[in-house]
Amino acid sequence: MSNHLFDAFRSRMPAPGRLLMEIDDGRSLSYGYMLERSAQLAHALLQLDVEPGDRVAVQVEKSPEAVLLYLACLRAGAVFLPLNTAYTLTELEYFFSDAEPRLVVCDPARASDIAALAEKTGAATLTLGRDGQGTLTDQASRLPMDFHDVARGPDDLAAILYTSGTTGRSKGAMLSHENLASNARVLVEHWRFTGEDVLIHALPIFHTHGLFVATNVILMSGASMLFEQKFDPARIISLLPRATVLMGVPTFYVRLLQQDGLDREAAKNIRVFISGSAPLLAETHRAWRERTGHAILERYGMTETNMNTSNPYQGERRAGTVGFPLPGVTLRIADPDSGAALAQGEVGMIEVKGPNVFGGYWRMPEKTKAEFRADGFFITGDLGLIDADGYVHIVGRGKDLVISGGYNIYPKELESEIDALDGVSESAVIGVAHPDFGEGVTAVVVRAPASRITGAEILGAIGERVAKYKLPKRVIFVDELPRNTMGKVQKNLLRETYKDLYTA
Ligand code: MLC
Ligand code: AMP
């Protein structure tokens, strides 16, 4: 047996001397170097007793070495478990206890705190810094530069990515080698990637977009990337003439439009601009076309399913739509309650099936069962319709979720944290239109009787426990929350009341 995903990359790999990444610190890294260094890291994993199927939890700053570690995990048969660098120790403690990793790799600056947490679940802790240095690299640098990849079949796990849930507890989405390989193959074909492409990679590499959509597509086409530690709009403009593709969340495009240097001349070498992870406003699509002459290609995916739909490469890229189901993906619009298929044009639950769709949530068979129909379709929680020309439109969400700058925030998690504070009676967290982040997390809070708790105090208290990007941009105090006759908080009324909060 072969190693399903890594062999797929290998089969498309160019000559060892070809460039894989040019990094913003001036370094360049070839395909040959990637093979040698990921082999050394894979040896190190085996030395650390990582066995096939063991989880390797990784919370490190973006660096080329972090990508090599992902590849080493694949080659060693381990399950890669990337974690947002913004996660607090409270959040990490939950992930470690749930996933029970064999090994935790973290930034040197956080090593002592994280090692103490990891120890509780019996995991060893090694470090990997932004500059690529750390105890893991030290150990790997003494090991052989070739490695016999551990056999892994299509259904074996390649990665677990945690996604928050409507109940406030995060769930680990289990992604197989074939989930990732099939999607990367389809995207390479659909978006016409070749070995000549140069992608500007400015996304974080701990979520689906930057890790699988961007990185896997490059590896699957033998192309290269300009690998940026951070999204810096002025720098992205300066890189455009040397690149052929940019992938980003809508906030990237909104911020780039604020740059003077964005024009047709700057964008003339670009083959395609791709957007996803959150809705791209039709207004941004139009403004981009006016400035650059390019219609942004919008696609739709999620952690559990990888990419589901895409606007066409050739053909009309329609603003406000996410295009057509990708080859191999079946998408239907169903009645949210019964699951019965709805007629074309009707709004309902978006459900998908295909080789891209994950196998289930880690150690949560009941939650997994609840999110699949009996005939195998996954219930995305997104509401949409298919128009007369077959374009899929996302018109809302059946799940209580806020997407801010491409990051998902589940209100339930924040409400539980806020409600637990002394001085708070209850709260409702909503998303409100925000010019930069798309939606701004907003907390509407009812104080407890005689309490004088302030917004700053609330943010200070929960800021110790949840990642910074989840924190409400505003806290609003009210006497009571609007409720329907069943006693349920009417978030639609709150969203309406505060709709101009960030734009007025
Ligand atoms: C940063 N902050 C955010 C935020 N990002 N707040 C809300 N939403 C966000 N997305 C906070 C910071 O902590 C900081 O707080 C303040 O906002 C200002 O930070 P900044 O310097 O403006 O932020 P920046 O570092 O520039 O980050 C913005 C960003 C980043 C848009 C570049 O959020 C980003 O890279 N987003 C991409 C997320 C992504 O990859 N999503 C894909 C998920 S996969 P303070 O208090 O310090 O001022 C998926 C599936 C699919 O969804 O289909 O792809
Ligand atoms: P995540 O759980 O982080 O993978 O986020 C997935 C969610 O992001 C989806 O369920 C959608 O709600 C949303 N999403 C992704 N791409 C788009 C898009 N192009 N338009 C609208 N929503 C999107």
PDB file of N, CA and C in Angstrom, residues 381-417:
ATOM      1  N   GLY A 381     -25.924  23.424   7.193  1.00  0.00           N
ATOM      2  CA  GLY A 381     -26.318  24.525   8.080  1.00  0.00           C
ATOM      3  C   GLY A 381     -26.409  25.846   7.327  1.00  0.00           C
ATOM      4  N   ASP A 382     -26.045  25.835   6.044  1.00  0.00           N
ATOM      5  CA  ASP A 382     -26.171  27.044   5.220  1.00  0.00           C
ATOM      6  C   ASP A 382     -27.479  26.985   4.439  1.00  0.00           C
ATOM      7  N   LEU A 383     -28.147  28.146   4.342  1.00  0.00           N
ATOM      8  CA  LEU A 383     -29.404  28.184   3.587  1.00  0.00           C
ATOM      9  C   LEU A 383     -29.141  28.782   2.218  1.00  0.00           C
ATOM     10  N   GLY A 384     -29.746  28.175   1.193  1.00  0.00           N
ATOM     11  CA  GLY A 384     -29.472  28.688  -0.143  1.00  0.00           C
ATOM     12  C   GLY A 384     -30.523  28.286  -1.144  1.00  0.00           C
ATOM     13  N   LEU A 385     -30.265  28.687  -2.372  1.00  0.00           N
ATOM     14  CA  LEU A 385     -31.144  28.289  -3.485  1.00  0.00           C
ATOM     15  C   LEU A 385     -30.281  28.098  -4.726  1.00  0.00           C
ATOM     16  N   ILE A 386     -30.865  27.396  -5.694  1.00  0.00           N
ATOM     17  CA  ILE A 386     -30.197  27.240  -6.984  1.00  0.00           C
ATOM     18  C   ILE A 386     -31.036  28.007  -7.995  1.00  0.00           C
ATOM     19  N   ASP A 387     -30.421  28.950  -8.712  1.00  0.00           N
ATOM     20  CA  ASP A 387     -31.220  29.779  -9.622  1.00  0.00           C
ATOM     21  C   ASP A 387     -31.452  29.061 -10.956  1.00  0.00           C
ATOM     22  N   ALA A 388     -32.185  29.713 -11.840  1.00  0.00           N
ATOM     23  CA  ALA A 388     -32.595  29.059 -13.084  1.00  0.00           C
ATOM     24  C   ALA A 388     -31.398  28.651 -13.932  1.00  0.00           C
ATOM     25  N   ASP A 389     -30.251  29.317 -13.746  1.00  0.00           N
ATOM     26  CA  ASP A 389     -29.067  28.959 -14.530  1.00  0.00           C
ATOM     27  C   ASP A 389     -28.165  27.969 -13.802  1.00  0.00           C
ATOM     28  N   GLY A 390     -28.600  27.523 -12.631  1.00  0.00           N
ATOM     29  CA  GLY A 390     -27.823  26.514 -11.912  1.00  0.00           C
ATOM     30  C   GLY A 390     -26.829  27.078 -10.909  1.00  0.00           C
ATOM     31  N   TYR A 391     -26.721  28.404 -10.803  1.00  0.00           N
ATOM     32  CA  TYR A 391     -25.802  29.009  -9.822  1.00  0.00           C
ATOM     33  C   TYR A 391     -26.369  28.832  -8.407  1.00  0.00           C
ATOM     34  N   VAL A 392     -25.499  28.485  -7.476  1.00  0.00           N
ATOM     35  CA  VAL A 392     -25.921  28.356  -6.080  1.00  0.00           C
ATOM     36  C   VAL A 392     -25.758  29.718  -5.394  1.00  0.00           C
ATOM     37  N   HIS A 393     -26.791  30.105  -4.677  1.00  0.00           N
ATOM     38  CA  HIS A 393     -26.739  31.348  -3.880  1.00  0.00           C
ATOM     39  C   HIS A 393     -26.837  30.954  -2.414  1.00  0.00           C
ATOM     40  N   ILE A 394     -25.980  31.547  -1.572  1.00  0.00           N
ATOM     41  CA  ILE A 394     -26.136  31.331  -0.137  1.00  0.00           C
ATOM     42  C   ILE A 394     -26.919  32.527   0.381  1.00  0.00           C
ATOM     43  N   VAL A 395     -28.078  32.269   0.972  1.00  0.00           N
ATOM     44  CA  VAL A 395     -28.914  33.406   1.362  1.00  0.00           C
ATOM     45  C   VAL A 395     -28.975  33.607   2.874  1.00  0.00           C
ATOM     46  N   GLY A 396     -28.416  32.691   3.605  1.00  0.00           N
ATOM     47  CA  GLY A 396     -28.443  32.856   5.058  1.00  0.00           C
ATOM     48  C   GLY A 396     -27.886  31.627   5.729  1.00  0.00           C
ATOM     49  N   ARG A 397     -28.039  31.594   7.043  1.00  0.00           N
ATOM     50  CA  ARG A 397     -27.519  30.439   7.785  1.00  0.00           C
ATOM     51  C   ARG A 397     -28.592  29.869   8.691  1.00  0.00           C
ATOM     52  N   GLY A 398     -28.713  28.561   8.668  1.00  0.00           N
ATOM     53  CA  GLY A 398     -29.633  27.892   9.583  1.00  0.00           C
ATOM     54  C   GLY A 398     -28.968  27.707  10.921  1.00  0.00           C
ATOM     55  N   LYS A 399     -27.654  27.919  10.971  1.00  0.00           N
ATOM     56  CA  LYS A 399     -26.914  27.753  12.221  1.00  0.00           C
ATOM     57  C   LYS A 399     -26.601  29.135  12.792  1.00  0.00           C
ATOM     58  N   ASP A 400     -26.556  29.222  14.101  1.00  0.00           N
ATOM     59  CA  ASP A 400     -26.278  30.514  14.736  1.00  0.00           C
ATOM     60  C   ASP A 400     -24.762  30.711  14.745  1.00  0.00           C
ATOM     61  N   LEU A 401     -24.296  31.380  13.731  1.00  0.00           N
ATOM     62  CA  LEU A 401     -22.856  31.509  13.501  1.00  0.00           C
ATOM     63  C   LEU A 401     -22.551  32.910  13.000  1.00  0.00           C
ATOM     64  N   VAL A 402     -21.429  33.478  13.452  1.00  0.00           N
ATOM     65  CA  VAL A 402     -20.961  34.766  12.926  1.00  0.00           C
ATOM     66  C   VAL A 402     -19.655  34.489  12.194  1.00  0.00           C
ATOM     67  N   ILE A 403     -19.480  35.069  10.998  1.00  0.00           N
ATOM     68  CA  ILE A 403     -18.196  34.916  10.310  1.00  0.00           C
ATOM     69  C   ILE A 403     -17.554  36.300  10.216  1.00  0.00           C
ATOM     70  N   SER A 404     -16.415  36.431  10.877  1.00  0.00           N
ATOM     71  CA  SER A 404     -15.728  37.719  10.956  1.00  0.00           C
ATOM     72  C   SER A 404     -14.351  37.575  10.323  1.00  0.00           C
ATOM     73  N   GLY A 405     -14.130  38.288   9.236  1.00  0.00           N
ATOM     74  CA  GLY A 405     -12.827  38.206   8.555  1.00  0.00           C
ATOM     75  C   GLY A 405     -12.460  36.776   8.179  1.00  0.00           C
ATOM     76  N   GLY A 406     -13.458  35.946   7.952  1.00  0.00           N
ATOM     77  CA  GLY A 406     -13.206  34.558   7.540  1.00  0.00           C
ATOM     78  C   GLY A 406     -13.080  33.590   8.706  1.00  0.00           C
ATOM     79  N   TYR A 407     -13.118  34.093   9.931  1.00  0.00           N
ATOM     80  CA  TYR A 407     -13.092  33.204  11.096  1.00  0.00           C
ATOM     81  C   TYR A 407     -14.515  32.987  11.602  1.00  0.00           C
ATOM     82  N   ASN A 408     -14.801  31.749  11.995  1.00  0.00           N
ATOM     83  CA  ASN A 408     -16.133  31.447  12.524  1.00  0.00           C
ATOM     84  C   ASN A 408     -16.181  31.668  14.030  1.00  0.00           C
ATOM     85  N   ILE A 409     -17.252  32.290  14.459  1.00  0.00           N
ATOM     86  CA  ILE A 409     -17.458  32.499  15.899  1.00  0.00           C
ATOM     87  C   ILE A 409     -18.873  32.030  16.218  1.00  0.00           C
ATOM     88  N   TYR A 410     -18.971  31.113  17.157  1.00  0.00           N
ATOM     89  CA  TYR A 410     -20.291  30.627  17.555  1.00  0.00           C
ATOM     90  C   TYR A 410     -20.779  31.409  18.766  1.00  0.00           C
ATOM     91  N   PRO A 411     -21.901  32.162  18.607  1.00  0.00           N
ATOM     92  CA  PRO A 411     -22.429  32.988  19.697  1.00  0.00           C
ATOM     93  C   PRO A 411     -22.588  32.223  21.000  1.00  0.00           C
ATOM     94  N   LYS A 412     -23.008  30.974  20.908  1.00  0.00           N
ATOM     95  CA  LYS A 412     -23.283  30.196  22.122  1.00  0.00           C
ATOM     96  C   LYS A 412     -22.055  30.148  23.044  1.00  0.00           C
ATOM     97  N   GLU A 413     -20.888  29.998  22.433  1.00  0.00           N
ATOM     98  CA  GLU A 413     -19.662  29.918  23.235  1.00  0.00           C
ATOM     99  C   GLU A 413     -19.462  31.223  24.026  1.00  0.00           C
ATOM    100  N   LEU A 414     -19.652  32.364  23.333  1.00  0.00           N
ATOM    101  CA  LEU A 414     -19.447  33.660  24.001  1.00  0.00           C
ATOM    102  C   LEU A 414     -20.549  33.940  25.017  1.00  0.00           C
ATOM    103  N   GLU A 415     -21.782  33.587  24.659  1.00  0.00           N
ATOM    104  CA  GLU A 415     -22.893  33.833  25.591  1.00  0.00           C
ATOM    105  C   GLU A 415     -22.653  33.060  26.891  1.00  0.00           C
ATOM    106  N   SER A 416     -22.179  31.829  26.783  1.00  0.00           N
ATOM    107  CA  SER A 416     -21.926  31.036  28.004  1.00  0.00           C
ATOM    108  C   SER A 416     -20.866  31.721  28.861  1.00  0.00           C
ATOM    109  N   GLU A 417     -19.828  32.249  28.203  1.00  0.00           N
ATOM    110  CA  GLU A 417     -18.758  32.925  28.949  1.00  0.00           C
ATOM    111  C   GLU A 417     -19.276  34.200  29.609  1.00  0.00           C
TER     112      GLU A 417
END
